[in-house]
Amino acid sequence: MSPKISASKRARGATKLRYAISGAENEKRQAIIDACRGMNALGINQGTSGNISVRHGEGMLITPTSVPYDWMTPEQIVFMAMDGSFAEGQRPSSEWRFHLDILRARPEIHAVVHAHPTYATILAIMGLDIPPVHYMIAAAGGDNIRCAPYATFGTPELSEYAVKALEGRFACLLDHHGMIAIGPSLDRALWLAVEVETLARQYHGCLQIGKPPLLDSDEIERVRQKMVGYGHTDRNSDQ
Ligand code: 13P
């Protein structure tokens, strides 16, 4: 587990992460990089957009800001304590606030995936929630996927809106920005991110034809309960 970097150590000007990364932690860091590359390969993200975090000890491991995923190394992944502190010289994602606030607010959540998928973002630009056009919406926890209001990236406002839009849900859209998917594991959150983009694409397609008929809330609840223990299996329960 990563040690917390104390304020006094930071004040003394530590410029590098000065602890040995264990094999298990290194694997977790590499899994984050693999998931980032996966986001782009799966077509739900592009370039250096997006970021990923995974709960780790008394904090989280989060991607560095603005590093192309093909160049990213395990050492560049940042350990951030739950109070937001991190080793000087490290460069956490500009979106570290909402990652930290989601993990603080939701003890059952272990991974946060943020991406800019095209169709989810088109709906978000239009300020649309995704309604129950397909039963798979139940995988996101309820009968809609909410769109959080716009706020500038990296701000406490954006974090506040995201945490609220995620209440009782595992995914939300971000107005004029993108999408967040969360889960008990990194595999699960990445899987859900792809499902959300698929739902967004389906809803977008329906809107080209007209106003789509919707499934009712009772049916979505029935599906949600039926989905418990069904479907996606994780490679590792704690990643
Ligand atoms: P970072 O490179 O700082 O993680 O920012 C990417 C992004 O998508 C901001 O919303």
PDB file of C-alpha atoms and ligand atoms in Angstrom:
ATOM      1  CA  MET A   1       0.000   0.000   0.000  1.00  0.00           C
ATOM      2  CA  SER A   2       1.273   3.507  -0.793  1.00  0.00           C
ATOM      3  CA  PRO A   3       2.310   5.599   2.220  1.00  0.00           C
ATOM      4  CA  LYS A   4       0.587   8.942   2.665  1.00  0.00           C
ATOM      5  CA  ILE A   5       2.909  11.798   1.757  1.00  0.00           C
ATOM      6  CA  SER A   6       2.874  14.138   4.723  1.00  0.00           C
ATOM      7  CA  ALA A   7       2.478  17.884   4.416  1.00  0.00           C
ATOM      8  CA  SER A   8       5.859  18.376   6.150  1.00  0.00           C
ATOM      9  CA  LYS A   9       7.565  16.136   3.639  1.00  0.00           C
ATOM     10  CA  ARG A  10       5.970  18.092   0.816  1.00  0.00           C
ATOM     11  CA  ALA A  11       7.051  21.339   2.477  1.00  0.00           C
ATOM     12  CA  ARG A  12      10.626  20.037   2.573  1.00  0.00           C
ATOM     13  CA  GLY A  13      10.381  19.816  -1.189  1.00  0.00           C
ATOM     14  CA  ALA A  14      10.189  16.126  -2.000  1.00  0.00           C
ATOM     15  CA  THR A  15      10.185  16.086  -5.776  1.00  0.00           C
ATOM     16  CA  LYS A  16       9.926  12.383  -6.467  1.00  0.00           C
ATOM     17  CA  LEU A  17       7.869   9.485  -5.252  1.00  0.00           C
ATOM     18  CA  ARG A  18      10.292   7.959  -2.751  1.00  0.00           C
ATOM     19  CA  TYR A  19       8.869   4.558  -2.004  1.00  0.00           C
ATOM     20  CA  ALA A  20       9.184   1.228  -3.687  1.00  0.00           C
ATOM     21  CA  ILE A  21       6.056   0.217  -5.550  1.00  0.00           C
ATOM     22  CA  SER A  22       5.110  -3.360  -4.636  1.00  0.00           C
ATOM     23  CA  GLY A  23       4.434  -5.933  -7.337  1.00  0.00           C
ATOM     24  CA  ALA A  24       0.708  -5.915  -6.519  1.00  0.00           C
ATOM     25  CA  GLU A  25       0.517  -2.105  -6.691  1.00  0.00           C
ATOM     26  CA  ASN A  26       2.461  -2.121  -9.946  1.00  0.00           C
ATOM     27  CA  GLU A  27      -0.078  -4.555 -11.415  1.00  0.00           C
ATOM     28  CA  LYS A  28      -2.891  -2.243 -10.345  1.00  0.00           C
ATOM     29  CA  ARG A  29      -1.125   0.711 -11.982  1.00  0.00           C
ATOM     30  CA  GLN A  30      -0.602  -1.294 -15.175  1.00  0.00           C
ATOM     31  CA  ALA A  31      -4.281  -2.358 -15.157  1.00  0.00           C
ATOM     32  CA  ILE A  32      -5.248   1.345 -15.114  1.00  0.00           C
ATOM     33  CA  ILE A  33      -3.028   2.022 -18.145  1.00  0.00           C
ATOM     34  CA  ASP A  34      -4.448  -1.042 -19.946  1.00  0.00           C
ATOM     35  CA  ALA A  35      -7.989   0.207 -19.245  1.00  0.00           C
ATOM     36  CA  CYS A  36      -7.072   3.669 -20.622  1.00  0.00           C
ATOM     37  CA  ARG A  37      -5.749   2.098 -23.810  1.00  0.00           C
ATOM     38  CA  GLY A  38      -8.889  -0.044 -23.830  1.00  0.00           C
ATOM     39  CA  MET A  39     -11.108   3.077 -23.741  1.00  0.00           C
ATOM     40  CA  ASN A  40      -9.490   4.369 -26.927  1.00  0.00           C
ATOM     41  CA  ALA A  41      -9.360   0.953 -28.640  1.00  0.00           C
ATOM     42  CA  LEU A  42     -13.041   0.360 -27.827  1.00  0.00           C
ATOM     43  CA  GLY A  43     -13.953   3.665 -29.460  1.00  0.00           C
ATOM     44  CA  ILE A  44     -15.327   5.321 -26.319  1.00  0.00           C
ATOM     45  CA  ASN A  45     -12.555   7.891 -26.009  1.00  0.00           C
ATOM     46  CA  GLN A  46      -9.861   9.612 -28.033  1.00  0.00           C
ATOM     47  CA  GLY A  47      -6.410  11.102 -27.501  1.00  0.00           C
ATOM     48  CA  THR A  48      -5.555  12.125 -23.950  1.00  0.00           C
ATOM     49  CA  SER A  49      -9.191  12.811 -23.034  1.00  0.00           C
ATOM     50  CA  GLY A  50     -10.609  10.865 -20.110  1.00  0.00           C
ATOM     51  CA  ASN A  51      -9.049   9.614 -16.895  1.00  0.00           C
ATOM     52  CA  ILE A  52      -9.314   6.615 -14.587  1.00  0.00           C
ATOM     53  CA  SER A  53      -8.927   6.067 -10.843  1.00  0.00           C
ATOM     54  CA  VAL A  54      -8.966   2.995  -8.612  1.00  0.00           C
ATOM     55  CA  ARG A  55      -9.349   2.957  -4.835  1.00  0.00           C
ATOM     56  CA  HIS A  56      -6.052   2.047  -3.169  1.00  0.00           C
ATOM     57  CA  GLY A  57      -5.515   1.783   0.573  1.00  0.00           C
ATOM     58  CA  GLU A  58      -6.366   5.121   2.215  1.00  0.00           C
ATOM     59  CA  GLY A  59      -6.572   6.878  -1.136  1.00  0.00           C
ATOM     60  CA  MET A  60      -6.664   6.269  -4.852  1.00  0.00           C
ATOM     61  CA  LEU A  61      -4.417   5.651  -7.827  1.00  0.00           C
ATOM     62  CA  ILE A  62      -5.241   8.047 -10.662  1.00  0.00           C
ATOM     63  CA  THR A  63      -3.936   8.690 -14.158  1.00  0.00           C
ATOM     64  CA  PRO A  64      -1.535  11.606 -14.697  1.00  0.00           C
ATOM     65  CA  THR A  65      -2.770  14.652 -16.635  1.00  0.00           C
ATOM     66  CA  SER A  66      -2.194  15.010 -20.374  1.00  0.00           C
ATOM     67  CA  VAL A  67      -0.074  11.916 -20.972  1.00  0.00           C
ATOM     68  CA  PRO A  68      -0.841   9.907 -24.144  1.00  0.00           C
ATOM     69  CA  TYR A  69      -1.970   6.468 -22.983  1.00  0.00           C
ATOM     70  CA  ASP A  70       0.551   4.649 -25.187  1.00  0.00           C
ATOM     71  CA  TRP A  71       3.380   6.484 -23.402  1.00  0.00           C
ATOM     72  CA  MET A  72       2.018   6.189 -19.880  1.00  0.00           C
ATOM     73  CA  THR A  73       4.150   4.221 -17.395  1.00  0.00           C
ATOM     74  CA  PRO A  74       3.118   2.723 -14.016  1.00  0.00           C
ATOM     75  CA  GLU A  75       5.381   5.232 -12.183  1.00  0.00           C
ATOM     76  CA  GLN A  76       3.401   8.141 -13.674  1.00  0.00           C
ATOM     77  CA  ILE A  77       0.164   6.926 -12.065  1.00  0.00           C
ATOM     78  CA  VAL A  78      -0.381   9.153  -9.005  1.00  0.00           C
ATOM     79  CA  PHE A  79      -1.247   7.965  -5.507  1.00  0.00           C
ATOM     80  CA  MET A  80      -3.536  10.569  -3.940  1.00  0.00           C
ATOM     81  CA  ALA A  81      -4.596  10.332  -0.294  1.00  0.00           C
ATOM     82  CA  MET A  82      -8.253  10.891   0.612  1.00  0.00           C
ATOM     83  CA  ASP A  83      -7.382  14.445   1.752  1.00  0.00           C
ATOM     84  CA  GLY A  84      -6.187  15.266  -1.766  1.00  0.00           C
ATOM     85  CA  SER A  85      -2.462  15.251  -0.948  1.00  0.00           C
ATOM     86  CA  PHE A  86       0.075  13.681  -3.270  1.00  0.00           C
ATOM     87  CA  ALA A  87       3.841  13.652  -3.718  1.00  0.00           C
ATOM     88  CA  GLU A  88       5.323  16.814  -5.145  1.00  0.00           C
ATOM     89  CA  GLY A  89       6.491  16.446  -8.708  1.00  0.00           C
ATOM     90  CA  GLN A  90       3.546  14.181  -9.591  1.00  0.00           C
ATOM     91  CA  ARG A  91       0.831  15.459 -11.934  1.00  0.00           C
ATOM     92  CA  PRO A  92      -2.606  13.967 -11.209  1.00  0.00           C
ATOM     93  CA  SER A  93      -5.470  14.243 -13.700  1.00  0.00           C
ATOM     94  CA  SER A  94      -7.125  17.657 -13.802  1.00  0.00           C
ATOM     95  CA  GLU A  95     -10.319  15.808 -12.811  1.00  0.00           C
ATOM     96  CA  TRP A  96      -8.926  14.386  -9.546  1.00  0.00           C
ATOM     97  CA  ARG A  97     -11.649  16.201  -7.559  1.00  0.00           C
ATOM     98  CA  PHE A  98     -14.599  14.270  -8.899  1.00  0.00           C
ATOM     99  CA  HIS A  99     -12.688  10.987  -8.721  1.00  0.00           C
ATOM    100  CA  LEU A 100     -11.888  11.641  -5.050  1.00  0.00           C
ATOM    101  CA  ASP A 101     -15.370  12.944  -4.190  1.00  0.00           C
ATOM    102  CA  ILE A 102     -17.082   9.946  -5.834  1.00  0.00           C
ATOM    103  CA  LEU A 103     -14.859   7.474  -3.956  1.00  0.00           C
ATOM    104  CA  ARG A 104     -15.489   9.397  -0.707  1.00  0.00           C
ATOM    105  CA  ALA A 105     -19.269   9.471  -1.218  1.00  0.00           C
ATOM    106  CA  ARG A 106     -19.643   5.877  -2.417  1.00  0.00           C
ATOM    107  CA  PRO A 107     -17.789   3.310  -0.255  1.00  0.00           C
ATOM    108  CA  GLU A 108     -19.013   0.445  -2.485  1.00  0.00           C
ATOM    109  CA  ILE A 109     -17.281   1.968  -5.522  1.00  0.00           C
ATOM    110  CA  HIS A 110     -13.680   1.034  -6.327  1.00  0.00           C
ATOM    111  CA  ALA A 111     -13.178   2.433  -9.827  1.00  0.00           C
ATOM    112  CA  VAL A 112     -14.109   5.598 -11.715  1.00  0.00           C
ATOM    113  CA  VAL A 113     -13.868   5.799 -15.518  1.00  0.00           C
ATOM    114  CA  HIS A 114     -14.268   9.171 -17.240  1.00  0.00           C
ATOM    115  CA  ALA A 115     -14.354   9.357 -21.045  1.00  0.00           C
ATOM    116  CA  HIS A 116     -15.544  11.578 -23.894  1.00  0.00           C
ATOM    117  CA  PRO A 117     -17.525   9.045 -25.983  1.00  0.00           C
ATOM    118  CA  THR A 118     -19.066  10.587 -29.107  1.00  0.00           C
ATOM    119  CA  TYR A 119     -22.743   9.635 -28.709  1.00  0.00           C
ATOM    120  CA  ALA A 120     -22.914  10.088 -24.931  1.00  0.00           C
ATOM    121  CA  THR A 121     -21.323  13.508 -25.435  1.00  0.00           C
ATOM    122  CA  ILE A 122     -23.762  14.458 -28.231  1.00  0.00           C
ATOM    123  CA  LEU A 123     -26.670  13.785 -25.834  1.00  0.00           C
ATOM    124  CA  ALA A 124     -24.845  15.641 -23.039  1.00  0.00           C
ATOM    125  CA  ILE A 125     -24.298  18.680 -25.287  1.00  0.00           C
ATOM    126  CA  MET A 126     -28.066  18.695 -25.829  1.00  0.00           C
ATOM    127  CA  GLY A 127     -28.542  18.449 -22.039  1.00  0.00           C
ATOM    128  CA  LEU A 128     -30.444  15.153 -22.390  1.00  0.00           C
ATOM    129  CA  ASP A 129     -30.723  12.371 -19.828  1.00  0.00           C
ATOM    130  CA  ILE A 130     -30.831   8.870 -21.367  1.00  0.00           C
ATOM    131  CA  PRO A 131     -34.352   7.491 -20.766  1.00  0.00           C
ATOM    132  CA  PRO A 132     -35.306   3.768 -20.603  1.00  0.00           C
ATOM    133  CA  VAL A 133     -35.174   3.065 -24.361  1.00  0.00           C
ATOM    134  CA  HIS A 134     -33.547  -0.356 -23.775  1.00  0.00           C
ATOM    135  CA  TYR A 135     -33.641  -2.678 -20.768  1.00  0.00           C
ATOM    136  CA  MET A 136     -29.831  -2.503 -20.433  1.00  0.00           C
ATOM    137  CA  ILE A 137     -30.233   0.921 -18.817  1.00  0.00           C
ATOM    138  CA  ALA A 138     -30.877  -1.064 -15.621  1.00  0.00           C
ATOM    139  CA  ALA A 139     -27.124  -1.872 -15.571  1.00  0.00           C
ATOM    140  CA  ALA A 140     -26.548   1.797 -14.710  1.00  0.00           C
ATOM    141  CA  GLY A 141     -28.719   1.368 -11.598  1.00  0.00           C
ATOM    142  CA  GLY A 142     -32.145   2.751 -12.522  1.00  0.00           C
ATOM    143  CA  ASP A 143     -34.538   3.947 -15.209  1.00  0.00           C
ATOM    144  CA  ASN A 144     -32.393   6.791 -16.540  1.00  0.00           C
ATOM    145  CA  ILE A 145     -28.842   8.046 -16.868  1.00  0.00           C
ATOM    146  CA  ARG A 146     -28.828  11.652 -15.729  1.00  0.00           C
ATOM    147  CA  CYS A 147     -26.952  14.487 -17.379  1.00  0.00           C
ATOM    148  CA  ALA A 148     -25.119  16.652 -14.809  1.00  0.00           C
ATOM    149  CA  PRO A 149     -25.227  20.430 -15.470  1.00  0.00           C
ATOM    150  CA  TYR A 150     -22.204  22.068 -17.065  1.00  0.00           C
ATOM    151  CA  ALA A 151     -19.303  23.346 -14.987  1.00  0.00           C
ATOM    152  CA  THR A 152     -15.695  23.979 -16.008  1.00  0.00           C
ATOM    153  CA  PHE A 153     -13.490  20.869 -15.980  1.00  0.00           C
ATOM    154  CA  GLY A 154     -11.590  20.208 -12.770  1.00  0.00           C
ATOM    155  CA  THR A 155     -13.770  22.474 -10.604  1.00  0.00           C
ATOM    156  CA  PRO A 156     -15.470  21.688  -7.265  1.00  0.00           C
ATOM    157  CA  GLU A 157     -18.794  22.615  -8.988  1.00  0.00           C
ATOM    158  CA  LEU A 158     -18.346  19.919 -11.626  1.00  0.00           C
ATOM    159  CA  SER A 159     -17.535  17.413  -8.895  1.00  0.00           C
ATOM    160  CA  GLU A 160     -20.629  18.397  -6.899  1.00  0.00           C
ATOM    161  CA  TYR A 161     -22.891  18.061  -9.967  1.00  0.00           C
ATOM    162  CA  ALA A 162     -21.357  14.694 -10.905  1.00  0.00           C
ATOM    163  CA  VAL A 163     -21.757  13.197  -7.421  1.00  0.00           C
ATOM    164  CA  LYS A 164     -25.405  14.334  -7.402  1.00  0.00           C
ATOM    165  CA  ALA A 165     -26.155  12.968 -10.892  1.00  0.00           C
ATOM    166  CA  LEU A 166     -24.653   9.635  -9.778  1.00  0.00           C
ATOM    167  CA  GLU A 167     -26.962   9.254  -6.763  1.00  0.00           C
ATOM    168  CA  GLY A 168     -28.411   5.724  -6.971  1.00  0.00           C
ATOM    169  CA  ARG A 169     -26.632   5.249 -10.309  1.00  0.00           C
ATOM    170  CA  PHE A 170     -23.386   3.882 -11.720  1.00  0.00           C
ATOM    171  CA  ALA A 171     -23.145   6.298 -14.636  1.00  0.00           C
ATOM    172  CA  CYS A 172     -23.950   9.860 -15.628  1.00  0.00           C
ATOM    173  CA  LEU A 173     -23.412  12.242 -18.523  1.00  0.00           C
ATOM    174  CA  LEU A 174     -21.637  15.590 -18.125  1.00  0.00           C
ATOM    175  CA  ASP A 175     -23.158  18.506 -20.060  1.00  0.00           C
ATOM    176  CA  HIS A 176     -20.872  19.738 -22.898  1.00  0.00           C
ATOM    177  CA  HIS A 177     -18.216  17.315 -21.710  1.00  0.00           C
ATOM    178  CA  GLY A 178     -18.624  13.509 -21.580  1.00  0.00           C
ATOM    179  CA  MET A 179     -19.495  10.612 -19.319  1.00  0.00           C
ATOM    180  CA  ILE A 180     -18.584   8.959 -16.005  1.00  0.00           C
ATOM    181  CA  ALA A 181     -19.032   5.246 -15.261  1.00  0.00           C
ATOM    182  CA  ILE A 182     -18.265   3.802 -11.833  1.00  0.00           C
ATOM    183  CA  GLY A 183     -18.216   0.333 -10.360  1.00  0.00           C
ATOM    184  CA  PRO A 184     -17.008  -2.085  -7.699  1.00  0.00           C
ATOM    185  CA  SER A 185     -14.061  -2.930  -9.984  1.00  0.00           C
ATOM    186  CA  LEU A 186     -12.197  -1.411 -12.913  1.00  0.00           C
ATOM    187  CA  ASP A 187     -13.380  -4.177 -15.255  1.00  0.00           C
ATOM    188  CA  ARG A 188     -16.985  -3.490 -14.300  1.00  0.00           C
ATOM    189  CA  ALA A 189     -16.712   0.293 -14.681  1.00  0.00           C
ATOM    190  CA  LEU A 190     -15.074  -0.034 -18.112  1.00  0.00           C
ATOM    191  CA  TRP A 191     -17.721  -2.553 -19.184  1.00  0.00           C
ATOM    192  CA  LEU A 192     -20.466  -0.154 -18.091  1.00  0.00           C
ATOM    193  CA  ALA A 193     -18.823   2.753 -19.930  1.00  0.00           C
ATOM    194  CA  VAL A 194     -19.162   0.777 -23.181  1.00  0.00           C
ATOM    195  CA  GLU A 195     -22.805  -0.101 -22.361  1.00  0.00           C
ATOM    196  CA  VAL A 196     -23.608   3.577 -21.688  1.00  0.00           C
ATOM    197  CA  GLU A 197     -22.125   4.628 -25.033  1.00  0.00           C
ATOM    198  CA  THR A 198     -24.166   1.857 -26.729  1.00  0.00           C
ATOM    199  CA  LEU A 199     -27.356   3.120 -25.056  1.00  0.00           C
ATOM    200  CA  ALA A 200     -26.499   6.681 -26.084  1.00  0.00           C
ATOM    201  CA  ARG A 201     -26.016   5.548 -29.677  1.00  0.00           C
ATOM    202  CA  GLN A 202     -29.342   3.699 -29.650  1.00  0.00           C
ATOM    203  CA  TYR A 203     -31.183   6.692 -28.181  1.00  0.00           C
ATOM    204  CA  HIS A 204     -29.513   9.045 -30.652  1.00  0.00           C
ATOM    205  CA  GLY A 205     -30.623   6.724 -33.499  1.00  0.00           C
ATOM    206  CA  CYS A 206     -34.209   6.625 -32.208  1.00  0.00           C
ATOM    207  CA  LEU A 207     -34.307  10.426 -32.055  1.00  0.00           C
ATOM    208  CA  GLN A 208     -33.576  10.537 -35.812  1.00  0.00           C
ATOM    209  CA  ILE A 209     -36.875   8.701 -36.399  1.00  0.00           C
ATOM    210  CA  GLY A 210     -39.036  10.306 -33.732  1.00  0.00           C
ATOM    211  CA  LYS A 211     -39.909  10.194 -30.056  1.00  0.00           C
ATOM    212  CA  PRO A 212     -39.051   6.657 -28.875  1.00  0.00           C
ATOM    213  CA  PRO A 213     -41.480   4.616 -26.779  1.00  0.00           C
ATOM    214  CA  LEU A 214     -40.024   3.916 -23.312  1.00  0.00           C
ATOM    215  CA  LEU A 215     -40.015   0.978 -20.921  1.00  0.00           C
ATOM    216  CA  ASP A 216     -41.770   1.731 -17.640  1.00  0.00           C
ATOM    217  CA  SER A 217     -40.013   2.041 -14.279  1.00  0.00           C
ATOM    218  CA  ASP A 218     -41.480  -1.207 -12.899  1.00  0.00           C
ATOM    219  CA  GLU A 219     -39.990  -3.160 -15.785  1.00  0.00           C
ATOM    220  CA  ILE A 220     -36.576  -1.525 -15.332  1.00  0.00           C
ATOM    221  CA  GLU A 221     -36.689  -2.409 -11.624  1.00  0.00           C
ATOM    222  CA  ARG A 222     -37.593  -6.021 -12.518  1.00  0.00           C
ATOM    223  CA  VAL A 223     -34.646  -6.164 -14.919  1.00  0.00           C
ATOM    224  CA  ARG A 224     -32.327  -4.521 -12.368  1.00  0.00           C
ATOM    225  CA  GLN A 225     -33.134  -7.192  -9.801  1.00  0.00           C
ATOM    226  CA  LYS A 226     -32.798  -9.975 -12.375  1.00  0.00           C
ATOM    227  CA  MET A 227     -29.362  -8.627 -13.343  1.00  0.00           C
ATOM    228  CA  VAL A 228     -27.954  -9.070  -9.823  1.00  0.00           C
ATOM    229  CA  GLY A 229     -25.237 -11.696 -10.162  1.00  0.00           C
ATOM    230  CA  TYR A 230     -25.789 -11.981 -13.910  1.00  0.00           C
ATOM    231  CA  GLY A 231     -23.469 -11.176 -16.743  1.00  0.00           C
ATOM    232  CA  HIS A 232     -20.135  -9.471 -16.535  1.00  0.00           C
ATOM    233  CA  THR A 233     -17.407 -11.286 -14.607  1.00  0.00           C
ATOM    234  CA  ASP A 234     -14.316  -9.493 -13.305  1.00  0.00           C
ATOM    235  CA  ARG A 235     -10.771 -10.740 -13.755  1.00  0.00           C
ATOM    236  CA  ASN A 236      -9.890  -9.277 -10.357  1.00  0.00           C
ATOM    237  CA  SER A 237     -12.329  -8.263  -7.671  1.00  0.00           C
ATOM    238  CA  ASP A 238     -10.212  -5.427  -6.242  1.00  0.00           C
ATOM    239  CA  GLN A 239      -9.144  -3.640  -9.425  1.00  0.00           C
TER     240      GLN A 239
HETATM  241  P1  13P B   1      -6.578  14.976 -17.830  1.00  0.00           P
HETATM  242  O1  13P B   1      -5.558  14.669 -18.922  1.00  0.00           O
HETATM  243  O2  13P B   1      -6.105  16.087 -16.935  1.00  0.00           O
HETATM  244  O3  13P B   1      -6.968  13.731 -17.090  1.00  0.00           O
HETATM  245  O4  13P B   1      -7.873  15.585 -18.516  1.00  0.00           O
HETATM  246  C1  13P B   1      -8.576  14.918 -19.506  1.00  0.00           C
HETATM  247  C2  13P B   1     -10.036  15.217 -19.439  1.00  0.00           C
HETATM  248  O5  13P B   1     -10.804  14.497 -20.030  1.00  0.00           O
HETATM  249  C3  13P B   1     -10.552  16.353 -18.660  1.00  0.00           C
HETATM  250  O6  13P B   1     -11.929  16.271 -18.540  1.00  0.00           O
END
